[in-house]
Amino acid sequence: MDIRPRRLRENNLIRRISRETRLSPDSLVLPFFVREGSGIIEDISSMVGQKRYSPDTIARGVEEALEAGVRSFMIFGITENKDEFGSSGFHSHGVVQEAIRTLKKQFSQDIQLISDVCLCEYTSHGHCGIIKDQKIDNDSSLEYIAKTALSHAIAGCDMVAPSDMMDGRVTSIRNLLDQNGFENIPIMSYAAKYSSSFYGPFREAVGSAPQFGDRQTYQMDYHNKKEAIKEVLLDVSEGADIVMVKPALSYLDVICEVSKNVNIPVAAYSVSGEYALIKAAASQNLVDEYKMMCETAVSIYRAGANILVSYYAKELAQAMRRGDIG
Ligand code: PBG
């Protein structure tokens, strides 16, 4: 037999030299949840192993991540101060702004802070935009979303990541950042974000479930793939520097298609429900958690993602360092 595929599977070293997908901890992003108060480090019951911090304790979480080899973080805010416009989201002393200032003061350029820009964590109705006549009004939302992004940039974040799915928000954010001297702050847009049941544990963790209706008028319908390309190309034309597909596991085909259609980095967000499913199955000894974490993460990169946002970022970085993956 001339061709024997098994030759390249004979031992660990030959398997490792033949790998098609190469990974680095540099491509990992770990999400952090920060809430109002002080001295807080509390477990998130819907996402076993994840924690909520207050601005004065979050540095401890970052130190642990740095030890594991992760240097990029996404910051989500949790507040009890909610109103119709999500004002606490763009307040100069909001939780996210405080956390950014504290972390940047301590870690400076050793870490990269990417701030999630959205209104849902800060609005009384829990929607990602402003309500007018019982509807989520696109154009009036843009001003507030852009203000939120600007307040993060002023606090010192390295990148902003709008996750609201309003039309035209990349343009609005880009313009406001530029007008204020932040022309070098990149935008990672959640360009193809689907309306998904996989966000359940996250909404529980931050208390951002919509008080009426759902997010189907702004997040995408999961039957669609071409529409993801439409969304992604629009964001690219508006100046997005990195585009994201979210969730990841049920959308590997979308990640693949998007990566073929853009000439900028593609990020994938392996969301709370993907994490919680593995945790739940592992807690019942139905699966091997470590192996399943490795296999699912590699599948997301294999599909075409260049950057992975994952609640397993620390464990994945260690798996990469050990050579179990990558
Ligand atoms: C805010 C936002 C959500 C997530 C990230 N940013 C929730 C949502 O859209 O309801 C989900 C993240 C996760 O599930 O891990 N708009």
Coordinates of C-alpha atoms and ligand atoms in Angstrom, one line a residue:
M1 CA 0.0 0.0 0.0
D2 CA 1.5 3.4 -1.0
I3 CA -0.7 5.5 1.0
R4 CA -1.2 4.6 4.7
P5 CA -2.8 7.4 6.7
R6 CA -2.0 5.5 9.9
R7 CA 1.8 6.3 9.4
L8 CA 1.2 9.8 10.7
R9 CA -0.6 8.4 13.8
E10 CA 2.0 6.0 14.9
N11 CA 3.2 7.8 18.0
N12 CA 2.7 11.0 20.0
L13 CA 5.6 13.0 18.4
I14 CA 4.6 12.2 14.8
R15 CA 1.0 13.0 15.6
R16 CA 2.1 16.3 17.1
I17 CA 4.3 17.3 14.2
S18 CA 1.5 16.6 11.8
R19 CA -1.1 18.7 13.5
E20 CA -2.9 21.0 11.1
T21 CA -4.3 23.3 13.8
R22 CA -1.8 25.2 15.9
L23 CA -2.9 27.1 19.0
S24 CA -1.3 29.6 21.3
P25 CA -2.4 31.0 24.7
D26 CA -2.0 34.5 23.1
S27 CA -5.2 33.8 21.2
L28 CA -7.3 33.2 24.4
V29 CA -9.6 35.7 26.1
L30 CA -11.0 35.1 29.6
P31 CA -14.3 36.8 30.6
F32 CA -14.6 38.5 34.0
F33 CA -17.6 39.6 35.9
V34 CA -17.4 42.7 38.0
R35 CA -20.1 43.9 40.4
E36 CA -20.6 46.9 42.7
G37 CA -19.3 46.7 46.2
S38 CA -16.0 45.9 47.8
G39 CA -14.2 42.8 49.1
I40 CA -16.4 40.5 47.0
I41 CA -15.3 37.3 45.4
E42 CA -18.4 35.1 45.0
D43 CA -19.2 31.9 43.1
I44 CA -21.6 32.1 40.2
S45 CA -24.0 29.2 40.7
S46 CA -25.1 28.9 37.0
M47 CA -21.4 28.8 35.9
V48 CA -19.5 26.5 38.2
G49 CA -15.9 27.7 38.7
Q50 CA -16.6 31.3 37.5
K51 CA -16.7 34.2 40.0
R52 CA -18.0 37.7 40.4
Y53 CA -15.5 40.2 41.7
S54 CA -15.8 43.8 42.9
P55 CA -13.4 46.4 41.4
D56 CA -11.0 46.0 44.4
T57 CA -10.7 42.2 44.2
I58 CA -10.6 41.6 40.4
A59 CA -6.8 41.9 40.3
R60 CA -6.6 38.6 42.2
G61 CA -8.5 36.9 39.4
V62 CA -6.2 38.5 36.8
E63 CA -3.1 37.3 38.7
E64 CA -4.3 33.7 38.6
A65 CA -5.0 34.0 34.9
L66 CA -1.5 35.5 34.2
E67 CA 0.0 32.6 36.0
A68 CA -1.9 30.2 33.7
G69 CA -0.7 32.2 30.7
V70 CA -3.8 34.2 29.8
R71 CA -3.2 37.9 29.2
S72 CA -6.4 39.1 27.5
F73 CA -9.6 39.7 29.3
M74 CA -13.2 40.6 28.6
I75 CA -14.9 42.7 31.2
F76 CA -18.7 42.5 32.0
G77 CA -20.4 44.8 34.5
I78 CA -23.1 43.9 37.0
T79 CA -25.1 46.7 38.7
E80 CA -28.2 47.2 40.8
N81 CA -28.3 50.8 39.5
K82 CA -30.5 50.4 36.5
D83 CA -32.6 52.8 34.5
E84 CA -34.3 53.1 31.0
F85 CA -31.1 54.4 29.4
G86 CA -28.5 52.2 31.1
S87 CA -26.8 55.3 32.6
S88 CA -24.7 53.4 35.0
G89 CA -23.1 51.7 32.0
F90 CA -21.5 55.0 30.8
H91 CA -20.9 56.6 34.2
S92 CA -17.2 57.5 34.8
H93 CA -17.3 55.7 38.1
G94 CA -19.3 52.7 36.9
V95 CA -18.1 49.2 37.9
V96 CA -16.5 48.4 34.6
Q97 CA -14.7 51.8 34.5
E98 CA -13.5 51.4 38.0
A99 CA -12.2 47.8 37.3
I100 CA -10.4 49.0 34.1
R101 CA -8.7 51.8 36.0
T102 CA -7.6 49.6 38.8
L103 CA -6.3 46.8 36.6
K104 CA -4.5 49.1 34.2
K105 CA -2.8 50.9 37.1
Q106 CA -1.5 47.6 38.5
F107 CA -0.8 45.6 35.3
S108 CA -0.4 48.2 32.6
Q109 CA 0.7 46.7 29.3
D110 CA 1.0 43.2 30.8
I111 CA -2.7 42.7 30.2
Q112 CA -5.1 43.5 27.4
L113 CA -8.6 44.6 28.5
I114 CA -11.5 44.2 26.1
S115 CA -14.7 45.8 27.4
D116 CA -18.1 44.4 26.5
V117 CA -20.2 47.3 25.3
C118 CA -23.9 46.8 25.8
L119 CA -26.8 48.3 27.6
C120 CA -28.6 45.1 28.8
E121 CA -26.7 44.8 32.1
Y122 CA -27.6 48.4 32.9
T123 CA -31.2 48.9 31.6
S124 CA -34.2 48.4 33.9
H125 CA -35.9 46.5 31.0
G126 CA -32.9 44.3 30.3
H127 CA -32.8 45.0 26.6
C128 CA -29.7 45.9 24.6
G129 CA -31.2 49.2 23.3
I130 CA -33.5 52.1 24.2
I131 CA -37.2 51.5 24.2
K132 CA -39.6 53.7 22.3
D133 CA -43.3 52.8 21.8
Q134 CA -42.7 49.3 23.3
K135 CA -40.0 48.6 20.7
I136 CA -36.2 48.5 20.8
D137 CA -35.4 51.7 18.9
N138 CA -32.3 51.3 16.8
D139 CA -31.1 54.8 16.1
S140 CA -31.6 56.3 19.5
S141 CA -29.7 53.4 21.1
L142 CA -26.6 54.2 19.1
E143 CA -25.8 57.4 21.1
Y144 CA -25.9 55.5 24.4
I145 CA -23.9 52.5 23.1
A146 CA -21.2 54.9 21.7
K147 CA -21.1 56.8 25.0
T148 CA -20.6 53.5 26.9
A149 CA -17.7 52.6 24.6
L150 CA -16.1 56.1 25.0
S151 CA -16.4 55.9 28.8
H152 CA -14.5 52.5 28.7
A153 CA -11.8 54.1 26.5
I154 CA -11.4 57.0 28.9
A155 CA -11.1 54.6 31.8
G156 CA -8.2 53.0 29.9
C157 CA -9.4 49.8 28.2
D158 CA -7.4 48.5 25.2
M159 CA -10.3 47.5 23.0
V160 CA -14.1 47.8 22.9
A161 CA -16.4 44.9 22.0
P162 CA -20.0 46.0 21.2
S163 CA -22.5 43.1 21.7
D164 CA -25.8 44.8 21.2
M165 CA -26.5 44.0 17.6
M166 CA -28.0 47.4 16.7
D167 CA -27.5 48.4 13.1
G168 CA -24.8 51.0 12.6
R169 CA -23.2 50.8 16.0
V170 CA -19.7 50.3 14.7
T171 CA -19.8 53.5 12.8
S172 CA -21.2 55.4 15.8
I173 CA -18.6 54.0 18.2
R174 CA -15.8 54.6 15.7
N175 CA -16.8 58.2 15.1
L176 CA -17.2 59.1 18.8
L177 CA -13.9 57.4 19.7
D178 CA -12.1 59.2 16.9
Q179 CA -13.5 62.6 17.9
N180 CA -12.2 62.1 21.4
G181 CA -8.6 61.1 20.4
F182 CA -9.1 57.3 20.7
E183 CA -8.5 56.5 17.0
N184 CA -6.1 53.7 18.0
I185 CA -8.6 51.8 20.1
P186 CA -9.7 48.8 18.1
I187 CA -13.3 47.6 17.8
M188 CA -14.0 43.8 18.2
S189 CA -17.6 43.6 17.0
Y190 CA -19.9 40.8 17.9
A191 CA -20.8 40.9 14.3
A192 CA -22.7 37.6 13.9
K193 CA -24.4 37.2 17.3
Y194 CA -27.4 34.8 17.3
S195 CA -30.4 34.8 19.4
S196 CA -29.5 31.8 21.5
S197 CA -30.6 29.7 24.4
F198 CA -26.9 29.1 25.1
Y199 CA -26.8 32.5 26.9
G200 CA -29.0 31.3 29.7
P201 CA -26.4 30.8 32.5
F202 CA -24.8 34.2 31.7
R203 CA -28.1 36.1 32.0
E204 CA -28.5 34.4 35.4
A205 CA -25.0 35.4 36.4
V206 CA -25.4 39.1 35.5
G207 CA -29.2 39.5 35.9
S208 CA -29.6 40.8 32.3
A209 CA -32.6 38.7 31.2
P210 CA -35.1 41.0 29.3
Q211 CA -38.1 42.0 31.4
F212 CA -40.4 41.6 28.4
G213 CA -40.2 39.9 25.1
D214 CA -36.9 38.5 23.8
R215 CA -33.9 39.5 21.7
Q216 CA -35.1 38.2 18.4
T217 CA -35.7 41.6 16.8
Y218 CA -32.0 42.4 17.1
Q219 CA -30.0 39.2 17.5
M220 CA -29.8 36.8 14.5
D221 CA -32.1 33.9 13.6
Y222 CA -30.2 30.7 13.9
H223 CA -31.5 29.4 10.6
N224 CA -29.3 31.9 8.7
K225 CA -25.8 31.7 7.5
K226 CA -25.6 34.1 4.5
E227 CA -27.0 36.8 6.8
A228 CA -23.9 36.3 9.0
I229 CA -21.8 37.3 6.1
K230 CA -24.0 40.3 5.5
E231 CA -23.6 41.4 9.1
V232 CA -19.8 40.7 9.2
L233 CA -19.1 42.6 5.9
L234 CA -21.2 45.5 7.1
D235 CA -19.2 45.7 10.3
V236 CA -15.9 45.5 8.4
S237 CA -17.1 48.3 6.1
E238 CA -17.9 50.4 9.2
G239 CA -14.4 49.9 10.6
A240 CA -14.5 46.8 12.8
D241 CA -11.0 45.5 13.4
I242 CA -11.9 42.0 14.6
V243 CA -15.3 40.3 14.0
M244 CA -16.8 37.8 16.3
V245 CA -19.2 34.8 15.8
K246 CA -21.3 33.9 18.9
P247 CA -22.1 31.3 20.2
A248 CA -19.4 29.0 18.9
L249 CA -20.1 25.3 19.1
S250 CA -23.5 25.2 17.3
Y251 CA -22.1 27.7 14.8
L252 CA -18.9 26.1 13.5
D253 CA -20.2 26.4 9.9
V254 CA -20.7 30.1 10.4
I255 CA -17.2 30.5 11.8
C256 CA -15.8 28.6 8.8
E257 CA -17.8 30.7 6.3
V258 CA -16.9 34.0 8.0
S259 CA -13.2 33.2 8.1
K260 CA -13.3 32.6 4.3
N261 CA -15.0 35.9 3.7
V262 CA -13.0 38.5 5.7
N263 CA -9.4 39.6 5.8
I264 CA -9.3 40.5 9.5
P265 CA -9.1 38.2 12.6
V266 CA -12.1 36.2 13.5
A267 CA -13.0 35.6 17.1
A268 CA -15.4 33.0 18.4
Y269 CA -17.2 33.2 21.8
S270 CA -17.7 29.9 23.4
V271 CA -20.6 31.1 25.6
S272 CA -21.9 30.3 29.1
G273 CA -24.3 27.5 27.9
E274 CA -21.5 25.6 26.2
Y275 CA -19.4 25.8 29.4
A276 CA -22.3 24.8 31.6
L277 CA -23.2 21.8 29.5
I278 CA -19.7 20.3 29.8
K279 CA -19.6 21.1 33.6
A280 CA -23.0 19.5 34.1
A281 CA -22.2 16.4 32.2
A282 CA -18.8 16.1 33.9
S283 CA -20.4 16.5 37.4
Q284 CA -22.4 13.3 36.6
N285 CA -19.3 11.5 35.3
L286 CA -20.8 11.2 31.9
V287 CA -17.8 12.8 30.1
D288 CA -14.1 13.5 30.8
E289 CA -14.2 17.3 31.4
Y290 CA -10.6 18.0 30.4
K291 CA -10.7 16.0 27.2
M292 CA -14.1 17.5 26.2
M293 CA -12.8 21.0 26.9
C294 CA -9.8 20.3 24.7
E295 CA -11.7 18.7 21.8
T296 CA -14.4 21.4 21.7
A297 CA -11.9 24.3 21.8
V298 CA -9.8 22.8 19.0
S299 CA -12.9 22.3 16.9
I300 CA -13.6 26.0 17.1
Y301 CA -10.1 26.9 15.9
R302 CA -10.2 24.2 13.3
A303 CA -13.4 25.8 11.9
G304 CA -11.4 29.0 11.4
A305 CA -11.4 31.1 14.6
N306 CA -8.2 33.0 15.3
I307 CA -9.3 34.1 18.8
L308 CA -11.3 32.2 21.3
V309 CA -13.2 33.8 24.2
S310 CA -13.8 31.0 26.7
Y311 CA -14.6 30.5 30.4
Y312 CA -12.0 27.7 30.2
A313 CA -9.3 30.1 28.9
K314 CA -6.9 29.3 31.9
E315 CA -7.3 25.6 31.6
L316 CA -6.9 25.8 27.9
A317 CA -3.7 27.8 28.2
Q318 CA -2.3 25.1 30.4
A319 CA -3.3 22.4 28.0
M320 CA -1.6 24.3 25.2
R321 CA 1.6 24.7 27.3
R322 CA 1.6 21.0 28.0
G323 CA 1.2 20.2 24.3
D324 CA -2.0 18.3 24.9
I325 CA -3.5 20.6 22.3
G326 CA -1.9 22.9 19.7
Ligands
PBG1 C1 -24.7 41.1 26.4 C2 -24.0 39.8 26.3 C3 -24.6 38.5 26.4 C4 -23.5 37.6 26.3 C5 -22.4 38.4 26.1 N1 -22.7 39.7 26.0 C6 -25.9 38.0 26.7 C7 -27.0 38.3 25.8 O1 -26.9 38.7 24.7 O2 -28.2 38.0 26.3 C8 -23.6 36.1 26.5 C9 -22.3 35.5 27.0 C10 -22.5 34.1 27.4 O3 -23.5 33.5 27.4 O4 -21.4 33.6 27.9 N2 -25.5 41.5 25.3

